XYZ file of N, CA and C in Angstrom:
420
model
N -4.237 -32.787 -1.550
C -4.836 -31.517 -1.193
C -3.870 -30.734 -0.318
N -3.962 -29.428 -0.319
C -3.029 -28.572 0.405
C -3.573 -28.133 1.761
N -4.573 -28.786 2.254
C -5.187 -28.370 3.521
C -4.156 -28.339 4.640
N -4.116 -27.214 5.351
C -3.218 -27.094 6.483
C -1.773 -26.812 6.127
N -1.461 -26.634 4.850
C -0.089 -26.350 4.440
C 0.185 -24.863 4.526
N 1.430 -24.522 4.852
C 1.853 -23.132 4.863
C 2.756 -22.899 3.667
N 2.425 -21.905 2.863
C 3.223 -21.590 1.695
C 4.192 -20.470 2.043
N 5.425 -20.604 1.590
C 6.422 -19.580 1.877
C 6.618 -18.622 0.712
N 6.068 -18.927 -0.448
C 6.161 -18.036 -1.602
C 5.144 -16.915 -1.450
N 5.588 -15.692 -1.652
C 4.697 -14.537 -1.547
C 3.752 -14.528 -2.741
N 2.466 -14.427 -2.463
C 1.475 -14.324 -3.527
C 1.275 -12.842 -3.838
N 1.379 -12.493 -5.102
C 1.179 -11.110 -5.532
C -0.222 -10.985 -6.125
N -0.781 -9.802 -6.095
C -2.126 -9.589 -6.647
C -2.182 -10.016 -8.116
N -1.106 -9.778 -8.860
C -1.118 -10.129 -10.288
C -1.032 -11.635 -10.511
N -0.807 -12.434 -9.448
C -0.766 -13.889 -9.566
C -2.134 -14.539 -9.353
N -3.102 -13.789 -8.821
C -4.401 -14.381 -8.488
C -5.116 -14.902 -9.727
N -5.294 -14.054 -10.738
C -6.031 -14.472 -11.935
C -5.350 -15.642 -12.649
N -4.025 -15.603 -12.902
C -3.402 -16.753 -13.553
C -3.540 -18.047 -12.737
N -3.497 -17.926 -11.410
C -3.637 -19.107 -10.558
C -5.044 -19.688 -10.671
N -6.053 -18.830 -10.564
C -7.430 -19.312 -10.666
C -7.716 -19.926 -12.036
N -7.228 -19.274 -13.090
C -7.428 -19.824 -14.432
C -6.743 -21.177 -14.574
N -5.536 -21.301 -14.051
C -4.805 -22.568 -14.104
C -5.580 -23.665 -13.371
N -6.099 -23.351 -12.198
C -6.875 -24.336 -11.428
C -8.144 -24.758 -12.164
N -8.661 -23.869 -13.007
C -9.842 -24.181 -13.811
C -9.484 -24.839 -15.142
N -8.188 -24.961 -15.423
C -7.753 -25.573 -16.670
C -7.824 -24.647 -17.861
N -7.804 -23.355 -17.619
C -7.892 -22.354 -18.683
C -6.544 -21.647 -18.784
N -6.043 -21.502 -20.000
C -4.760 -20.820 -20.191
C -4.928 -19.310 -20.018
N -4.019 -18.710 -19.265
C -4.057 -17.266 -19.049
C -3.614 -16.539 -20.311
N -4.231 -15.414 -20.625
C -3.802 -14.625 -21.788
C -2.338 -14.196 -21.640
N -1.651 -14.060 -22.752
C -0.233 -13.665 -22.728
C -0.016 -12.307 -22.084
N -0.993 -11.420 -22.152
C -0.822 -10.074 -21.605
C -0.788 -10.072 -20.074
N -1.198 -11.170 -19.428
C -1.141 -11.251 -17.968
C 0.309 -11.241 -17.528
N 0.619 -10.476 -16.516
C 1.996 -10.381 -16.041
C 2.278 -11.326 -14.881
N 1.263 -11.802 -14.222
C 1.460 -12.690 -13.090
C 1.757 -14.111 -13.537
N 1.935 -14.960 -12.541
C 2.170 -16.376 -12.832
C 1.260 -17.209 -11.941
N 0.982 -18.413 -12.400
C 0.145 -19.312 -11.617
C 0.938 -19.867 -10.443
N 0.302 -19.891 -9.291
C 0.894 -20.491 -8.099
C 0.263 -21.845 -7.798
N -0.541 -22.357 -8.746
C -1.260 -23.617 -8.530
C -0.322 -24.780 -8.238
N 0.859 -24.785 -8.825
C 1.782 -25.910 -8.604
C 2.233 -25.999 -7.149
N 2.106 -24.908 -6.402
C 2.511 -24.918 -4.994
C 1.574 -25.755 -4.128
N 0.449 -26.171 -4.690
C -0.459 -27.034 -3.947
C 0.092 -28.455 -3.835
N 1.082 -28.772 -4.646
C 1.734 -30.080 -4.581
C 2.759 -30.082 -3.462
N 2.673 -31.039 -2.539
C 3.640 -31.074 -1.428
C 5.083 -31.068 -1.939
N 5.905 -30.236 -1.328
C 7.316 -30.146 -1.677
C 7.633 -29.221 -2.838
N 6.609 -28.683 -3.507
C 6.842 -27.795 -4.654
C 7.366 -26.448 -4.167
N 8.261 -25.864 -4.961
C 8.798 -24.544 -4.649
C 8.809 -23.701 -5.915
N 8.969 -22.402 -5.740
C 9.102 -21.463 -6.858
C 10.120 -20.422 -6.470
N 10.823 -19.914 -7.460
C 11.734 -18.804 -7.200
C 10.907 -17.572 -6.844
N 11.383 -16.777 -5.881
C 10.629 -15.574 -5.522
C 10.687 -14.535 -6.638
N 9.618 -13.789 -6.771
C 9.563 -12.655 -7.682
C 9.257 -11.416 -6.854
N 9.663 -10.238 -7.315
C 9.378 -9.021 -6.557
C 7.877 -8.754 -6.485
N 7.430 -8.324 -5.323
C 6.030 -7.948 -5.128
C 5.983 -6.446 -4.883
N 5.469 -5.720 -5.845
C 5.390 -4.259 -5.796
C 4.295 -3.829 -4.835
N 4.583 -2.809 -4.028
C 3.576 -2.206 -3.164
C 3.570 -0.702 -3.461
N 2.366 -0.142 -3.546
C 2.260 1.266 -3.918
C 0.928 1.814 -3.409
N 0.952 3.037 -2.883
C -0.302 3.645 -2.468
C -1.108 4.028 -3.697
N -2.375 4.205 -3.489
C -3.274 4.575 -4.574
C -3.619 6.056 -4.458
N -4.741 6.454 -4.975
C -5.140 7.862 -4.989
C -5.895 8.301 -3.746
N -6.052 7.463 -2.749
C -6.896 7.771 -1.607
C -6.530 9.049 -0.849
N -5.261 9.456 -0.750
C -4.999 10.658 0.031
C -5.378 11.961 -0.673
N -5.976 11.899 -1.824
C -6.267 13.099 -2.585
C -7.746 13.473 -2.443
N -8.062 14.442 -1.576
C -9.474 14.792 -1.361
C -10.117 15.443 -2.575
N -9.338 15.987 -3.453
C -9.878 16.659 -4.640
C -9.887 15.704 -5.839
N -10.003 14.424 -5.570
C -9.930 13.394 -6.601
C -10.839 13.687 -7.793
N -12.054 14.134 -7.530
C -12.999 14.396 -8.620
C -12.501 15.479 -9.573
N -11.530 16.292 -9.144
C -11.009 17.355 -9.995
C -9.817 16.913 -10.842
N -9.212 15.774 -10.517
C -7.990 15.379 -11.220
C -8.160 14.125 -12.074
N -9.386 13.592 -12.129
C -9.615 12.404 -12.947
C -10.672 12.689 -13.992
N -10.667 11.846 -14.992
C -11.689 11.903 -16.026
C -12.285 10.504 -16.165
N -13.548 10.426 -16.510
C -14.228 9.144 -16.683
C -14.635 9.022 -18.142
N -14.221 7.942 -18.777
C -14.614 7.677 -20.154
C -16.083 7.246 -20.154
N -16.936 7.997 -20.827
C -18.380 7.717 -20.803
C -18.727 6.382 -21.447
N -17.932 5.918 -22.400
C -18.241 4.663 -23.086
C -17.825 3.437 -22.282
N -16.639 3.503 -21.665
C -16.114 2.319 -20.970
C -16.232 2.396 -19.456
N -16.377 3.611 -18.926
C -16.391 3.777 -17.475
C -14.999 3.805 -16.872
N -13.964 3.725 -17.709
C -12.591 3.765 -17.207
C -12.310 5.114 -16.564
N -11.587 5.068 -15.454
C -11.197 6.282 -14.743
C -9.701 6.478 -14.942
N -9.295 7.674 -15.349
C -7.879 7.957 -15.581
C -7.552 9.345 -15.044
N -6.307 9.514 -14.649
C -5.844 10.826 -14.209
C -5.792 11.781 -15.388
N -6.112 13.034 -15.115
C -5.884 14.061 -16.123
C -4.372 14.110 -16.345
N -3.916 14.218 -17.594
C -2.474 14.165 -17.882
C -1.632 15.138 -17.064
N -2.152 16.326 -16.791
C -1.347 17.305 -16.050
C -1.122 16.900 -14.590
N -1.832 15.896 -14.073
C -1.667 15.453 -12.683
C -0.822 14.193 -12.551
N -0.541 13.524 -13.644
C 0.156 12.232 -13.593
C 1.486 12.314 -12.852
N 2.351 13.249 -13.210
C 3.663 13.355 -12.556
C 3.541 13.658 -11.073
N 2.640 14.568 -10.729
C 2.449 14.946 -9.324
C 1.993 13.756 -8.483
N 1.051 13.004 -8.982
C 0.543 11.844 -8.254
C 1.629 10.778 -8.141
N 2.387 10.549 -9.207
C 3.460 9.550 -9.154
C 4.517 9.930 -8.117
N 4.854 11.214 -8.034
C 5.842 11.664 -7.037
C 5.339 11.499 -5.610
N 4.030 11.602 -5.404
C 3.462 11.566 -4.054
C 3.225 10.145 -3.529
N 3.267 9.164 -4.392
C 2.970 7.794 -3.967
C 4.062 7.223 -3.069
N 3.633 6.536 -2.037
C 4.550 5.700 -1.263
C 4.689 4.414 -2.057
N 5.908 3.918 -2.164
C 6.117 2.732 -2.985
C 7.193 1.860 -2.361
N 7.217 0.646 -2.790
C 8.215 -0.275 -2.271
C 8.029 -1.636 -2.889
N 8.776 -2.578 -2.371
C 8.616 -3.946 -2.827
C 9.135 -4.917 -1.787
N 8.609 -6.118 -1.904
C 9.110 -7.270 -1.159
C 9.865 -8.122 -2.150
N 11.006 -8.637 -1.738
C 11.731 -9.583 -2.578
C 12.465 -10.535 -1.648
N 12.062 -11.799 -1.699
C 12.642 -12.769 -0.780
C 12.355 -12.343 0.651
N 13.389 -12.265 1.455
C 13.205 -11.886 2.856
C 13.304 -10.378 3.086
N 13.502 -9.595 2.026
C 13.718 -8.159 2.151
C 12.473 -7.357 1.811
N 12.375 -6.177 2.437
C 11.316 -5.224 2.116
C 11.948 -3.841 2.030
N 11.600 -3.103 0.995
C 12.097 -1.744 0.790
C 10.906 -0.809 0.692
N 10.990 0.352 1.332
C 9.959 1.380 1.227
C 10.599 2.705 0.824
N 10.004 3.375 -0.162
C 10.389 4.729 -0.544
C 9.204 5.633 -0.214
N 9.448 6.602 0.680
C 8.378 7.463 1.167
C 8.681 8.922 0.831
N 7.898 9.539 -0.061
C 8.116 10.944 -0.378
C 7.755 11.816 0.832
N 8.607 12.788 1.122
C 8.339 13.748 2.197
C 8.619 15.152 1.659
N 8.273 16.149 2.416
C 8.562 17.520 2.000
C 10.065 17.768 1.914
N 10.851 17.001 2.657
C 12.311 17.144 2.651
C 12.974 16.262 1.580
N 12.203 15.518 0.831
C 12.749 14.638 -0.193
C 12.369 13.191 0.073
N 12.857 12.308 -0.762
C 12.529 10.889 -0.671
C 13.255 10.247 0.502
N 12.501 9.588 1.375
C 13.081 8.861 2.497
C 12.993 7.377 2.171
N 14.121 6.676 2.287
C 14.159 5.249 2.000
C 14.227 4.498 3.316
N 13.317 3.547 3.466
C 13.332 2.687 4.648
C 13.540 1.268 4.167
N 14.341 0.554 4.878
C 14.618 -0.826 4.504
C 14.766 -1.659 5.765
N 14.856 -2.963 5.562
C 14.929 -3.873 6.701
C 16.177 -3.613 7.527
N 17.300 -3.360 6.875
C 18.529 -3.170 7.635
C 19.451 -2.193 6.928
N 19.828 -1.124 7.628
C 20.767 -0.152 7.067
C 22.158 -0.760 6.957
N 22.356 -1.907 7.525
C 23.658 -2.574 7.472
C 23.904 -3.258 6.125
N 22.950 -3.174 5.207
C 23.075 -3.860 3.912
C 22.858 -2.878 2.756
N 23.733 -1.894 2.573
C 23.517 -0.907 1.502
C 23.510 -1.537 0.117
N 24.234 -2.636 -0.082
C 24.230 -3.300 -1.386
C 22.848 -3.887 -1.690
N 22.200 -4.455 -0.679
C 20.853 -4.996 -0.869
C 19.877 -3.860 -1.154
N 20.013 -2.745 -0.434
C 19.144 -1.587 -0.648
C 19.304 -1.078 -2.077
N 20.523 -0.971 -2.566
C 20.760 -0.506 -3.941
C 20.123 -1.456 -4.948
N 20.277 -2.753 -4.734
C 19.677 -3.743 -5.641
C 18.149 -3.648 -5.617
N 17.581 -3.507 -4.416
C 16.126 -3.421 -4.302
C 15.587 -2.145 -4.940
N 16.302 -1.039 -4.798
C 15.849 0.216 -5.425
C 15.876 0.098 -6.945
N 16.901 -0.546 -7.492
C 16.962 -0.760 -8.943
C 15.822 -1.677 -9.396
N 15.560 -2.721 -8.625
C 14.472 -3.643 -8.945
C 13.126 -2.930 -8.866
N 12.937 -2.083 -7.867
C 11.705 -1.310 -7.739
C 11.512 -0.425 -8.964
N 12.562 0.237 -9.408
C 12.466 1.101 -10.593
C 12.050 0.293 -11.819
N 12.636 -0.888 -11.990
C 12.258 -1.741 -13.131
C 10.802 -2.182 -13.031
N 10.363 -2.580 -11.838
C 8.984 -3.036 -11.652
C 7.983 -1.921 -11.901
N 8.306 -0.696 -11.487
C 7.391 0.434 -11.654
C 7.345 0.926 -13.097
N 8.342 0.612 -13.889
C 8.408 1.138 -15.257
C 7.980 0.118 -16.309
N 7.415 -1.005 -15.914
C 7.042 -2.032 -16.881
C 6.067 -1.536 -17.926
N 5.191 -0.617 -17.586
C 4.184 -0.144 -18.526
C 4.602 1.131 -19.256
N 5.794 1.617 -18.949
C 6.230 2.857 -19.594
C 6.400 2.650 -21.089
N 6.067 3.666 -21.899
C 6.199 3.522 -23.367
C 7.641 3.386 -23.794
């Protein structure tokens, strides 16, 4: 049992469902993007780190009811197409990868990048490229 153990692998939201299914003995559907962390319950087990995407949602938009549509059959909520680009530009975004954290914050003066250490521009460049790949996984 893993009682009292501290895990050093970052758990991502997309890893929760595959982990729970694995613990129940059920195979996760192929469309799931996360991975099971159940093996980490074994003492001494490790996993390679994966990037953990962080992104703000639609909460700062007081006119939310004007920019979304609700599908009457499914109840799905989606942005009106004409608002998609604007909302994407306004989101604060970033990622954790290993011991590093990168934040991209849109401002009126342009995109401000915050990172753990300005002394590592190569790491910042790598993290920004990784963030772009992570954010574009669903792009057509």
